[in-house]
Amino acid sequence: MNHLDKLRLWGKSIRVMASKHQAVQLPKEGQPDAGLTRDYSQNPLHRFKKPGSKNYQNIYPPSATLHLSNIPSTIAEEDIRDAFVKNSFDVKAFKFFPKDRKMALLQLGSVEEAVLALIKMHNYQLSESNHLRVSFSKSNI
């Protein structure tokens, strides 16, 4: 909540705060809800649900530099750059980790653009069995 409150997204500032409600009431099976209520608690894309886990310890505030992981060895820098450009992102810099080419840093032009890229590119299919993992980085390129 601290990292996302007042963040600019789609040209507007978003507000994030704790709800006064202790639980979300999901609609009963078969009841219409106009698609407004979903349970994401068991979603495998949720990397930060286990306090103290390696992922949980690497939560950083939004920045223009993204940390990319789960990159297969068959993927080149140009492939990753092209995937971001194809999705309308302007890549300013890119660097594989020196000792582990499964991870890289990618820099975009602004924090807002990086937030949009994280939304769009997390779980992007890089190969038949690899989906890109995207998070904010504490490092710069």
PDB file of N, CA, C and O in Angstrom, residues 23 50 70 80 93-94 99 112 132:
ATOM      1  N   ALA A  23     -13.264  -8.715   5.264  1.00  0.00           N
ATOM      2  CA  ALA A  23     -13.292  -9.779   4.258  1.00  0.00           C
ATOM      3  C   ALA A  23     -14.109  -9.313   3.057  1.00  0.00           C
ATOM      4  O   ALA A  23     -14.935  -8.410   3.166  1.00  0.00           O
ATOM      5  N   LYS A  50       3.613 -14.978   0.686  1.00  0.00           N
ATOM      6  CA  LYS A  50       4.251 -15.665   1.814  1.00  0.00           C
ATOM      7  C   LYS A  50       5.233 -14.711   2.495  1.00  0.00           C
ATOM      8  O   LYS A  50       6.342 -14.500   2.001  1.00  0.00           O
ATOM      9  N   ASN A  70      13.245 -15.448 -14.927  1.00  0.00           N
ATOM     10  CA  ASN A  70      12.689 -16.618 -15.615  1.00  0.00           C
ATOM     11  C   ASN A  70      12.923 -16.532 -17.127  1.00  0.00           C
ATOM     12  O   ASN A  70      12.092 -16.947 -17.929  1.00  0.00           O
ATOM     13  N   ILE A  80      13.910  -9.781 -25.986  1.00  0.00           N
ATOM     14  CA  ILE A  80      13.231  -9.123 -24.867  1.00  0.00           C
ATOM     15  C   ILE A  80      12.916  -7.671 -25.220  1.00  0.00           C
ATOM     16  O   ILE A  80      11.798  -7.197 -25.013  1.00  0.00           O
ATOM     17  N   ALA A  93      17.413   1.173 -21.633  1.00  0.00           N
ATOM     18  CA  ALA A  93      18.631   0.392 -21.376  1.00  0.00           C
ATOM     19  C   ALA A  93      18.240  -1.029 -20.981  1.00  0.00           C
ATOM     20  O   ALA A  93      17.132  -1.270 -20.493  1.00  0.00           O
ATOM     21  N   PHE A  94      19.179  -1.949 -21.204  1.00  0.00           N
ATOM     22  CA  PHE A  94      18.959  -3.353 -20.876  1.00  0.00           C
ATOM     23  C   PHE A  94      20.295  -3.961 -20.475  1.00  0.00           C
ATOM     24  O   PHE A  94      21.339  -3.649 -21.059  1.00  0.00           O
ATOM     25  N   LYS A  99      26.333 -12.974 -13.905  1.00  0.00           N
ATOM     26  CA  LYS A  99      26.523 -14.379 -13.537  1.00  0.00           C
ATOM     27  C   LYS A  99      25.287 -15.233 -13.769  1.00  0.00           C
ATOM     28  O   LYS A  99      25.324 -16.435 -13.556  1.00  0.00           O
ATOM     29  N   GLU A 112       5.911   5.766 -14.404  1.00  0.00           N
ATOM     30  CA  GLU A 112       4.575   5.436 -14.891  1.00  0.00           C
ATOM     31  C   GLU A 112       4.630   4.408 -16.031  1.00  0.00           C
ATOM     32  O   GLU A 112       3.854   3.453 -16.068  1.00  0.00           O
ATOM     33  N   LEU A 132       7.754 -14.672 -18.473  1.00  0.00           N
ATOM     34  CA  LEU A 132       8.566 -13.618 -17.875  1.00  0.00           C
ATOM     35  C   LEU A 132       7.997 -13.203 -16.524  1.00  0.00           C
ATOM     36  O   LEU A 132       6.786 -13.042 -16.361  1.00  0.00           O
TER      37      LEU A 132
END
